[in-house]
Short mmCIF file of C-alpha atoms and ligand atoms in Angstrom, two decimals:
data_model
loop_
_atom_site.label_atom_id
_atom_site.label_comp_id
_atom_site.label_asym_id
_atom_site.label_seq_id
_atom_site.Cartn_x
_atom_site.Cartn_y
_atom_site.Cartn_z
CA MET E 268 -75.63 -77.78 -73.25
CA ALA E 269 -72.84 -78.55 -75.59
CA LEU E 270 -69.00 -77.83 -74.99
CA VAL E 271 -67.28 -76.20 -78.23
CA LYS E 272 -64.00 -73.92 -78.34
CA ILE E 273 -64.74 -70.58 -79.32
CA ARG E 274 -63.32 -71.00 -82.66
CA GLU E 275 -66.19 -73.51 -83.83
CA ILE E 276 -68.85 -70.42 -83.02
CA LEU E 277 -66.71 -68.07 -85.03
CA ASP E 278 -66.87 -70.64 -87.80
CA GLY E 279 -70.57 -70.50 -87.56
CA LYS E 280 -71.03 -73.79 -86.23
CA CYS E 281 -73.25 -72.96 -83.34
CA GLU E 282 -75.87 -70.56 -84.85
CA ASN E 283 -78.90 -70.60 -82.31
CA THR E 284 -77.97 -72.88 -79.98
CA ASN E 285 -76.90 -73.13 -76.44
CA VAL E 286 -73.21 -73.63 -76.06
CA THR E 287 -70.84 -73.62 -73.20
CA ILE E 288 -67.38 -72.17 -73.23
CA ARG E 289 -64.07 -72.23 -71.22
CA GLY E 290 -61.70 -69.69 -70.86
CA TRP E 291 -60.54 -66.29 -69.43
CA VAL E 292 -61.91 -63.13 -69.61
CA TYR E 293 -59.72 -60.97 -72.22
CA ARG E 294 -61.69 -57.60 -71.47
CA LYS E 295 -64.75 -56.51 -69.64
CA ARG E 296 -66.94 -53.30 -70.32
CA GLU E 297 -69.76 -52.70 -67.80
CA GLY E 298 -72.75 -50.63 -68.17
CA LYS E 299 -75.75 -50.07 -65.96
CA GLU E 300 -77.91 -52.96 -67.68
CA LEU E 301 -75.29 -54.59 -69.82
CA ILE E 302 -71.78 -56.11 -69.18
CA PHE E 303 -69.72 -56.76 -72.22
CA LEU E 304 -66.78 -59.78 -71.87
CA LEU E 305 -64.58 -60.78 -74.22
CA VAL E 306 -63.55 -64.11 -73.21
CA ARG E 307 -60.56 -66.03 -75.04
CA ASP E 308 -59.96 -69.66 -75.00
CA SER E 309 -56.68 -71.39 -76.86
CA THR E 310 -58.97 -71.25 -80.40
CA GLY E 311 -60.10 -67.60 -80.53
CA VAL E 312 -61.84 -64.67 -78.69
CA ILE E 313 -65.90 -63.74 -78.53
CA GLN E 314 -67.70 -61.34 -77.21
CA CYS E 315 -70.39 -62.26 -74.31
CA THR E 316 -73.29 -60.15 -73.11
CA VAL E 317 -74.85 -60.51 -69.99
CA LYS E 318 -78.19 -58.76 -69.05
CA LYS E 319 -78.85 -57.03 -65.62
CA ALA E 320 -81.83 -59.60 -65.76
CA SER E 321 -80.11 -62.61 -66.39
CA PRO E 322 -79.16 -65.11 -63.85
CA ALA E 323 -75.14 -64.72 -64.54
CA TRP E 324 -75.18 -60.87 -63.72
CA SER E 325 -73.78 -61.38 -60.48
CA GLU E 326 -71.01 -63.38 -60.99
CA ALA E 327 -70.62 -61.74 -64.29
CA GLU E 328 -69.91 -58.24 -61.95
CA LYS E 329 -67.34 -60.11 -60.08
CA LEU E 330 -65.38 -61.00 -63.00
CA THR E 331 -61.91 -59.48 -63.39
CA ILE E 332 -59.43 -59.35 -66.98
CA GLU E 333 -58.20 -62.93 -66.75
CA SER E 334 -60.25 -64.94 -64.53
CA ALA E 335 -60.91 -68.27 -65.58
CA LEU E 336 -64.67 -69.18 -66.20
CA THR E 337 -67.31 -71.32 -67.69
CA LEU E 338 -70.06 -69.62 -69.57
CA GLU E 339 -73.22 -71.23 -70.95
CA GLY E 340 -75.81 -69.01 -73.44
CA THR E 341 -77.02 -68.49 -76.61
CA ALA E 342 -74.71 -68.43 -79.41
CA LYS E 343 -76.01 -65.85 -82.44
CA GLN E 344 -74.96 -64.19 -85.43
CA ASP E 345 -73.93 -60.42 -84.63
CA LYS E 346 -72.73 -58.12 -87.21
CA ARG E 347 -71.87 -55.67 -84.58
CA ALA E 348 -69.57 -58.23 -82.42
CA PRO E 349 -65.90 -58.48 -83.01
CA GLY E 350 -65.76 -61.77 -85.17
CA GLY E 351 -69.24 -61.74 -85.84
CA TYR E 352 -70.87 -63.75 -83.41
CA GLU E 353 -71.71 -63.61 -79.70
CA ILE E 354 -72.70 -65.35 -76.96
CA SER E 355 -75.75 -64.30 -74.65
CA ALA E 356 -74.82 -65.24 -71.47
CA GLU E 357 -77.51 -67.30 -69.10
CA ALA E 358 -74.94 -68.87 -66.71
CA VAL E 359 -71.46 -67.53 -65.51
CA SER E 360 -69.25 -69.87 -62.98
CA ILE E 361 -66.13 -68.21 -61.90
CA VAL E 362 -63.00 -70.95 -61.93
CA GLY E 363 -60.78 -68.97 -60.70
CA LEU E 364 -60.73 -64.98 -60.19
CA ALA E 365 -57.96 -63.50 -61.00
CA GLU E 366 -56.14 -60.41 -59.03
CA LEU E 367 -55.45 -57.19 -60.63
CA PHE E 368 -53.85 -58.24 -64.11
CA PRO E 369 -50.19 -56.23 -64.09
CA ILE E 370 -50.39 -56.00 -68.38
CA THR E 371 -52.55 -53.06 -69.22
CA LYS E 372 -52.55 -51.32 -72.57
CA ASP E 373 -50.55 -48.33 -71.58
CA LYS E 374 -47.42 -50.75 -70.60
CA SER E 375 -43.94 -50.42 -71.97
CA GLU E 376 -42.32 -53.06 -74.33
CA GLU E 377 -39.56 -53.67 -71.89
CA PHE E 378 -42.42 -54.24 -68.83
CA ILE E 379 -44.29 -56.84 -71.58
CA ARG E 380 -40.93 -58.63 -72.04
CA ASP E 381 -40.12 -58.78 -68.35
CA MET E 382 -43.56 -60.33 -68.30
CA ARG E 383 -43.15 -62.99 -70.75
CA HIS E 384 -45.13 -65.72 -68.65
CA LEU E 385 -48.43 -63.85 -68.78
CA TRP E 386 -47.58 -62.00 -72.08
CA LEU E 387 -47.69 -65.75 -73.79
CA ARG E 388 -51.28 -65.26 -73.14
CA SER E 389 -51.84 -62.60 -75.82
CA ARG E 390 -53.41 -63.11 -79.03
CA LYS E 391 -50.23 -61.83 -80.55
CA MET E 392 -47.94 -64.94 -78.99
CA ASN E 393 -50.77 -67.28 -79.13
CA LEU E 394 -50.82 -66.92 -83.18
CA VAL E 395 -47.17 -66.59 -83.65
CA MET E 396 -46.88 -70.04 -81.24
CA LYS E 397 -49.56 -71.64 -83.62
CA VAL E 398 -47.93 -70.88 -86.89
CA ARG E 399 -45.07 -72.07 -85.17
CA ALA E 400 -45.92 -75.46 -84.54
CA LYS E 401 -47.27 -75.40 -88.07
CA VAL E 402 -43.86 -74.29 -89.91
CA LEU E 403 -42.17 -77.22 -87.61
CA GLU E 404 -44.73 -79.71 -88.62
CA TYR E 405 -44.66 -78.63 -92.32
CA ALA E 406 -40.89 -78.57 -92.54
CA ARG E 407 -41.08 -82.21 -91.05
CA GLU E 408 -43.36 -83.27 -93.40
CA TYR E 409 -40.95 -82.32 -96.53
CA PHE E 410 -38.01 -84.03 -94.80
CA GLU E 411 -40.13 -86.75 -94.53
CA LYS E 412 -41.76 -86.80 -97.74
CA GLU E 413 -37.71 -86.49 -99.23
CA SER E 414 -37.19 -90.03 -96.83
CA PHE E 415 -35.13 -88.43 -94.39
CA THR E 416 -34.86 -89.81 -91.23
CA GLU E 417 -35.01 -87.46 -88.01
CA VAL E 418 -32.33 -87.97 -85.39
CA SER E 419 -31.63 -87.04 -81.84
CA PRO E 420 -27.68 -85.48 -81.69
CA PRO E 421 -26.55 -83.94 -78.24
CA MET E 422 -26.60 -80.87 -76.63
CA PHE E 423 -23.25 -81.32 -74.28
CA ILE E 424 -20.48 -81.72 -76.55
CA SER E 425 -16.35 -81.86 -76.19
CA ALA E 426 -15.36 -79.70 -79.15
CA ALA E 427 -16.47 -76.85 -80.74
CA VAL E 428 -18.18 -76.88 -84.38
CA GLU E 429 -18.04 -73.06 -85.42
CA GLY E 430 -15.21 -71.06 -83.93
CA GLY E 431 -14.94 -70.70 -80.50
CA SER E 432 -16.08 -67.13 -79.77
CA THR E 433 -19.63 -67.85 -79.36
CA LEU E 434 -18.85 -71.11 -77.50
CA PHE E 435 -21.06 -71.43 -73.90
CA GLY E 436 -18.66 -73.44 -71.63
CA LEU E 437 -20.14 -75.42 -69.03
CA LYS E 438 -19.06 -77.40 -66.05
CA TYR E 439 -19.50 -81.09 -66.66
CA PHE E 440 -18.48 -83.16 -63.08
CA ASP E 441 -14.90 -82.21 -63.13
CA GLN E 442 -14.42 -81.99 -66.76
CA ASN E 443 -15.06 -78.77 -69.04
CA LEU E 444 -17.76 -78.90 -71.82
CA TYR E 445 -19.51 -76.94 -74.04
CA LEU E 446 -23.36 -76.41 -75.35
CA THR E 447 -23.74 -77.28 -79.26
CA GLN E 448 -23.65 -74.64 -81.79
CA SER E 449 -24.99 -76.70 -84.34
CA SER E 450 -25.57 -80.60 -84.76
CA GLN E 451 -23.47 -80.98 -88.39
CA LEU E 452 -20.72 -83.27 -86.93
CA TYR E 453 -23.11 -85.33 -85.39
CA LEU E 454 -25.32 -85.66 -88.30
CA GLU E 455 -22.50 -86.36 -90.73
CA ILE E 456 -21.89 -89.14 -88.56
CA LEU E 457 -25.32 -90.55 -88.79
CA ILE E 458 -25.12 -90.20 -92.60
CA TYR E 459 -22.81 -93.33 -92.89
CA SER E 460 -26.10 -95.14 -91.23
CA LEU E 461 -28.95 -93.46 -92.20
CA GLU E 462 -28.03 -91.77 -95.27
CA LYS E 463 -30.25 -88.94 -95.46
CA VAL E 464 -30.55 -87.25 -91.81
CA TYR E 465 -32.16 -84.39 -90.12
CA CYS E 466 -32.84 -82.93 -86.91
CA ILE E 467 -34.39 -79.97 -85.19
CA ALA E 468 -32.91 -79.19 -82.22
CA PRO E 469 -31.73 -76.25 -80.04
CA SER E 470 -28.08 -74.45 -80.90
CA PHE E 471 -26.60 -72.32 -78.76
CA ARG E 472 -24.22 -69.44 -79.52
CA ALA E 473 -22.63 -66.80 -76.80
CA GLU E 474 -23.73 -64.01 -79.01
CA LYS E 475 -23.06 -60.84 -77.54
CA SER E 476 -24.06 -58.26 -80.29
CA ARG E 477 -28.12 -57.46 -79.63
CA THR E 478 -29.50 -57.54 -82.92
CA ILE E 479 -32.75 -58.32 -84.30
CA ARG E 480 -32.21 -61.63 -85.49
CA HIS E 481 -29.66 -63.09 -82.86
CA LEU E 482 -30.68 -65.26 -80.08
CA THR E 483 -28.30 -67.33 -77.53
CA GLU E 484 -30.78 -69.92 -77.70
CA TYR E 485 -32.40 -70.87 -81.17
CA TRP E 486 -34.25 -74.25 -82.76
CA HIS E 487 -31.85 -75.37 -85.76
CA MET E 488 -33.11 -77.40 -88.64
CA GLU E 489 -30.37 -79.25 -89.98
CA GLY E 490 -30.14 -81.77 -93.09
CA GLU E 491 -27.17 -83.90 -93.99
CA TRP E 492 -26.72 -86.45 -96.77
CA PRO E 493 -24.28 -88.70 -98.84
CA PHE E 494 -23.63 -88.53 -102.52
CA ALA E 495 -24.67 -84.87 -102.61
CA ASP E 496 -23.69 -81.59 -104.56
CA MET E 497 -24.33 -78.08 -104.50
CA ASN E 498 -26.82 -78.56 -106.84
CA ASP E 499 -28.77 -80.77 -104.88
CA LEU E 500 -28.11 -79.00 -101.68
CA MET E 501 -29.86 -75.59 -103.10
CA GLN E 502 -32.42 -77.59 -104.55
CA PHE E 503 -33.56 -79.13 -101.52
CA GLU E 504 -33.54 -76.04 -99.39
CA GLU E 505 -35.60 -74.33 -102.19
CA GLY E 506 -38.07 -77.14 -101.93
CA LEU E 507 -38.37 -77.49 -98.44
CA MET E 508 -38.73 -73.43 -98.37
CA GLU E 509 -41.61 -73.83 -101.14
CA HIS E 510 -43.30 -76.41 -99.30
CA VAL E 511 -43.23 -74.87 -95.83
CA CYS E 512 -44.24 -71.45 -97.20
CA GLN E 513 -47.23 -73.00 -99.28
CA LYS E 514 -48.62 -75.17 -96.84
CA VAL E 515 -48.51 -72.04 -94.19
CA ALA E 516 -50.23 -70.02 -96.81
CA GLN E 517 -52.86 -72.50 -97.86
CA ASN E 518 -53.70 -73.21 -93.89
CA CYS E 519 -52.74 -70.11 -91.53
CA GLN E 520 -54.73 -67.46 -93.21
CA LYS E 521 -56.69 -66.80 -90.18
CA GLU E 522 -53.61 -66.23 -88.26
CA PHE E 523 -51.90 -63.94 -90.43
CA ALA E 524 -54.66 -61.97 -91.51
CA GLU E 525 -55.25 -61.17 -87.43
CA LEU E 526 -51.80 -60.68 -86.88
CA GLY E 527 -51.85 -58.25 -89.90
CA ALA E 528 -48.79 -60.22 -91.81
CA ASP E 529 -48.48 -60.40 -95.62
CA ILE E 530 -49.52 -63.86 -96.57
CA ASN E 531 -49.09 -63.51 -99.95
CA LYS E 532 -45.42 -63.28 -100.07
CA LEU E 533 -45.47 -66.79 -99.09
CA SER E 534 -47.65 -68.07 -102.13
CA GLU E 535 -45.06 -66.56 -104.22
CA VAL E 536 -42.22 -68.63 -102.63
CA LYS E 537 -41.87 -70.96 -105.95
CA ALA E 538 -38.80 -72.65 -106.57
CA PRO E 539 -36.08 -72.31 -108.44
CA PHE E 540 -34.37 -69.01 -105.97
CA PRO E 541 -32.00 -66.99 -107.49
CA ARG E 542 -28.76 -67.81 -107.36
CA ILE E 543 -25.69 -65.28 -107.43
CA THR E 544 -22.14 -66.10 -106.37
CA TYR E 545 -20.40 -64.42 -103.57
CA ALA E 546 -18.11 -62.76 -105.94
CA GLU E 547 -21.24 -61.37 -107.97
CA ALA E 548 -22.83 -60.26 -104.38
CA ILE E 549 -19.28 -58.25 -103.77
CA GLU E 550 -19.79 -56.54 -107.27
CA ARG E 551 -23.55 -55.20 -106.71
CA LEU E 552 -22.66 -53.90 -103.41
CA LYS E 553 -19.73 -52.15 -104.10
CA VAL E 554 -21.64 -49.50 -106.45
CA LYS E 555 -23.33 -48.30 -102.66
CA ASN E 556 -20.36 -49.43 -100.98
CA PRO E 557 -17.16 -48.97 -102.26
CA ALA E 558 -14.66 -50.13 -99.32
CA LEU E 559 -16.01 -53.34 -99.72
CA LYS E 560 -13.68 -55.66 -101.48
CA TRP E 561 -13.36 -59.61 -102.41
CA GLY E 562 -12.65 -61.62 -99.21
CA ASP E 563 -14.64 -59.38 -96.69
CA ASP E 564 -17.52 -61.26 -94.96
CA LEU E 565 -20.85 -60.00 -95.86
CA GLY E 566 -22.52 -58.09 -92.77
CA TYR E 567 -26.36 -57.65 -91.59
CA GLU E 568 -26.72 -54.17 -93.42
CA ASP E 569 -24.85 -55.80 -96.66
CA GLU E 570 -27.41 -59.01 -96.96
CA LYS E 571 -30.31 -56.62 -96.40
CA VAL E 572 -29.03 -54.47 -99.35
CA LEU E 573 -28.83 -57.49 -101.37
CA ALA E 574 -32.10 -58.95 -100.25
CA GLU E 575 -33.68 -55.38 -101.26
CA ASP E 576 -33.08 -56.36 -104.76
CA PHE E 577 -34.50 -59.63 -104.86
CA GLY E 578 -37.74 -59.35 -102.41
CA LYS E 579 -37.95 -63.07 -102.20
CA PRO E 580 -35.48 -65.67 -101.07
CA PHE E 581 -32.25 -66.22 -102.92
CA PHE E 582 -28.75 -67.91 -102.35
CA VAL E 583 -25.65 -66.56 -102.31
CA TYR E 584 -22.76 -69.50 -103.13
CA ASP E 585 -19.07 -69.81 -103.23
CA TYR E 586 -17.75 -68.04 -100.74
CA PRO E 587 -13.84 -66.95 -99.80
CA THR E 588 -12.52 -70.38 -97.86
CA ALA E 589 -10.98 -68.01 -95.37
CA ILE E 590 -14.23 -66.72 -93.96
CA LYS E 591 -15.72 -70.38 -93.63
CA ALA E 592 -15.08 -73.19 -91.14
CA PHE E 593 -12.60 -76.10 -91.64
CA TYR E 594 -14.85 -78.40 -92.90
CA CYS E 595 -16.37 -76.46 -96.12
CA LYS E 596 -15.15 -78.35 -99.08
CA THR E 597 -12.88 -76.01 -101.44
CA TYR E 598 -12.60 -76.34 -105.18
CA ARG E 599 -9.60 -78.82 -105.86
CA ASP E 600 -8.63 -76.08 -108.81
CA ARG E 601 -9.67 -72.93 -106.86
CA PRO E 602 -8.96 -73.74 -102.69
CA GLU E 603 -9.32 -70.05 -102.00
CA ILE E 604 -13.16 -70.76 -102.72
CA ALA E 605 -15.36 -73.05 -100.72
CA LEU E 606 -18.50 -74.87 -101.94
CA SER E 607 -20.68 -72.91 -99.73
CA VAL E 608 -24.09 -71.19 -99.82
CA ASP E 609 -26.55 -68.95 -97.79
CA MET E 610 -30.05 -68.65 -98.14
CA MET E 611 -30.90 -64.77 -97.70
CA VAL E 612 -34.32 -63.45 -97.36
CA PRO E 613 -35.44 -59.49 -97.08
CA LYS E 614 -35.39 -57.81 -93.77
CA ILE E 615 -33.49 -60.45 -91.92
CA GLY E 616 -30.67 -61.51 -94.75
CA GLU E 617 -29.11 -64.99 -93.74
CA ILE E 618 -31.43 -67.45 -92.63
CA SER E 619 -29.30 -70.90 -93.87
CA THR E 620 -25.92 -71.73 -94.23
CA GLY E 621 -24.77 -74.84 -95.99
CA GLY E 622 -22.47 -76.27 -98.30
CA GLN E 623 -20.40 -79.71 -99.59
CA ARG E 624 -18.03 -81.18 -96.60
CA GLU E 625 -14.55 -81.79 -97.20
CA GLU E 626 -14.20 -85.82 -97.66
CA ASP E 627 -10.40 -85.73 -98.06
CA LYS E 628 -8.78 -86.46 -94.66
CA ASP E 629 -5.77 -84.91 -95.25
CA ILE E 630 -7.00 -81.68 -96.88
CA LEU E 631 -9.43 -81.59 -93.68
CA ILE E 632 -6.28 -82.07 -91.13
CA LYS E 633 -4.23 -79.28 -92.98
CA ARG E 634 -7.60 -76.92 -93.05
CA MET E 635 -7.70 -77.69 -89.16
CA LYS E 636 -4.14 -76.57 -88.75
CA GLU E 637 -4.60 -73.50 -90.55
CA GLN E 638 -7.63 -72.62 -88.20
CA ASP E 639 -5.56 -73.29 -85.37
CA LEU E 640 -7.60 -76.49 -84.61
CA LYS E 641 -6.15 -79.38 -83.24
CA PRO E 642 -6.77 -82.58 -85.11
CA GLU E 643 -6.37 -84.57 -82.03
CA ASP E 644 -9.59 -83.06 -80.62
CA TYR E 645 -11.62 -84.36 -83.55
CA GLU E 646 -10.34 -88.02 -84.12
CA TRP E 647 -13.86 -89.14 -84.60
CA TYR E 648 -14.70 -86.63 -87.19
CA LEU E 649 -11.41 -87.89 -89.07
CA ASP E 650 -12.44 -91.31 -88.80
CA LEU E 651 -15.23 -90.79 -91.06
CA ARG E 652 -12.90 -90.02 -93.95
CA ARG E 653 -10.82 -92.94 -93.00
CA TYR E 654 -13.85 -95.44 -93.22
CA GLY E 655 -15.52 -95.22 -96.48
CA THR E 656 -15.56 -91.33 -97.09
CA VAL E 657 -18.15 -90.09 -99.07
CA PRO E 658 -18.97 -86.94 -100.66
CA HIS E 659 -21.72 -84.92 -98.80
CA ALA E 660 -23.48 -81.83 -98.10
CA GLY E 661 -25.67 -80.51 -95.69
CA PHE E 662 -27.09 -77.05 -94.45
CA GLY E 663 -28.77 -75.39 -91.20
CA MET E 664 -31.79 -73.20 -91.22
CA GLY E 665 -32.60 -70.93 -87.96
CA LEU E 666 -36.34 -71.79 -87.24
CA GLU E 667 -36.87 -68.42 -85.28
CA ARG E 668 -35.42 -66.69 -88.63
CA LEU E 669 -37.66 -68.23 -90.82
CA LEU E 670 -40.62 -67.48 -88.74
CA THR E 671 -39.28 -63.56 -88.16
CA TRP E 672 -39.17 -63.58 -91.97
CA MET E 673 -43.05 -65.02 -92.21
CA LEU E 674 -44.60 -62.97 -90.07
CA ASP E 675 -42.83 -60.03 -90.56
CA LEU E 676 -41.74 -59.80 -86.46
CA ASP E 677 -39.96 -56.75 -85.78
CA ASN E 678 -37.65 -58.87 -83.51
CA ILE E 679 -36.82 -62.50 -83.54
CA ILE E 680 -37.75 -62.62 -79.69
CA ASP E 681 -41.29 -62.64 -80.41
CA SER E 682 -40.77 -65.95 -82.62
CA ILE E 683 -39.73 -67.88 -79.87
CA PRO E 684 -41.90 -68.46 -76.44
CA PHE E 685 -39.08 -68.30 -74.18
CA PRO E 686 -36.39 -65.88 -75.77
CA ARG E 687 -32.81 -66.10 -74.28
CA THR E 688 -30.49 -63.16 -75.04
CA THR E 689 -27.51 -61.87 -73.14
CA ARG E 690 -30.07 -59.98 -70.84
CA ARG E 691 -33.08 -62.46 -70.72
CA PHE E 692 -33.29 -65.82 -69.42
CA TYR E 693 -36.36 -65.42 -66.96
CA PRO E 694 -38.63 -67.43 -66.57
P1 ATP A 723 -24.75 -64.74 -88.19
O1 ATP A 723 -23.88 -64.43 -89.56
O2 ATP A 723 -25.88 -64.31 -88.68
O3 ATP A 723 -24.64 -64.70 -86.72
P2 ATP A 723 -24.08 -67.38 -88.79
O4 ATP A 723 -23.60 -67.61 -89.95
O5 ATP A 723 -22.67 -67.45 -87.55
O6 ATP A 723 -25.05 -66.38 -88.77
P3 ATP A 723 -24.61 -70.19 -88.78
O7 ATP A 723 -23.38 -70.88 -88.19
O8 ATP A 723 -24.20 -70.41 -90.43
O9 ATP A 723 -25.00 -68.61 -88.22
O10 ATP A 723 -25.80 -71.04 -88.66
C1 ATP A 723 -26.86 -71.15 -89.19
C2 ATP A 723 -28.12 -70.66 -89.31
O11 ATP A 723 -28.69 -70.95 -87.90
C3 ATP A 723 -28.14 -69.33 -89.73
O12 ATP A 723 -28.14 -69.24 -90.98
C4 ATP A 723 -29.34 -68.62 -89.07
O13 ATP A 723 -30.41 -68.80 -89.58
C5 ATP A 723 -29.51 -69.67 -87.41
N1 ATP A 723 -28.39 -68.51 -86.87
C6 ATP A 723 -27.27 -68.53 -86.57
N2 ATP A 723 -26.69 -68.11 -85.36
C7 ATP A 723 -28.10 -67.41 -85.01
C8 ATP A 723 -28.68 -67.01 -83.48
N3 ATP A 723 -27.61 -66.32 -82.64
N4 ATP A 723 -29.86 -66.71 -83.33
C9 ATP A 723 -31.17 -67.45 -83.83
N5 ATP A 723 -30.33 -67.62 -85.35
C10 ATP A 723 -29.19 -68.38 -85.72
MG1 MG A 724 -23.86 -68.54 -91.34
#
């Protein structure tokens, strides 16, 4: 009586043997002589049949959807069963009998979202969370391969990183603090000690707009390193994307197949990626949108149009300084242009922003003042330019945007187990 995971049976490793599985009832269909159960565990779903003559019958009759159980029987190949294998049950024991499960086929999307704590048991969410874990694993693998050190930045911060409009403030004893929007400035501190650093940590944005690509809490993969320029940055980012996409394409085939997502687009992700300047992007977009002019920020719609042309990840770089944060380095001979780069993908648009950071203290102070920021709030940041300043670059990529693109999800909220949006923060 071997205790096995359902995946082992589906992989043909337990044929004609006596097995025991532990899991939950996923579906149940009851006939006069036969009960069909679909049982799920973390690894998969398998069909189990219980015959009236079997000693398991009376327990099987009592089972309700989502009841926890142990089931023992003979595993065999059966072409008619979903997954190609089934267990002919000889013993069933109820571990936890479920009350009437609220999620049924006819329920609305809204209802399902309200039942997130139960919906996370669905096949879809199970598979998405597995791919998510793999993406994290492969991203870390790439950073480590490139000799980056993982660091742990703070979530409570005293000054805004980006503009103040999407900042969450909070009471911190008798002071006002914020939740971090990006760990970039902290990574900039750490490069002077560890050189190549990265973190995978939450970022918080008070995004009021409801879009398919914004959360109020998301996981941000950020890297920063010294002696780096724009070319180093783009090479690293495309290398990271290639590595993650190739590894997922190799190792997540079952998950993609069951989710009905196209895995081939991931095998096709290979460096180098196309690169166009912001000015070229504006020229391309003007054809469809003549009102657009140099200096305008690219919106979601513009990014989608650009991305449709490429049909794969690409870079847009050299943005106008006026639409970029104070820390972005500018060309010495063209101060109106910032050394900044976004990576974009089809349907989602921007998935990362990066760039060279201003290493000159006086230019940095001037840029802060232009943006109505108080240099005295950033004394520690200015110290980095006082003591051994160095050209450096870095980027931040949203894990959920990456997953939404990879898995072709309709909305970013399905890429994270407990999405936080303007309206959702329960449980
Ligand atoms: P957008 O213009 O789309 O709101 P942004 O330019 O403000 O994004 P950045 O500050 O550049 O975002 O953040 C770096 C990356 O973090 C983005 O490229 C994106 O992948 C991700 N990101 C930013 N805001 C969010 C959010 N609200 N929800 C999920 N991911 C986000
Ligand atoms: Mg950005």
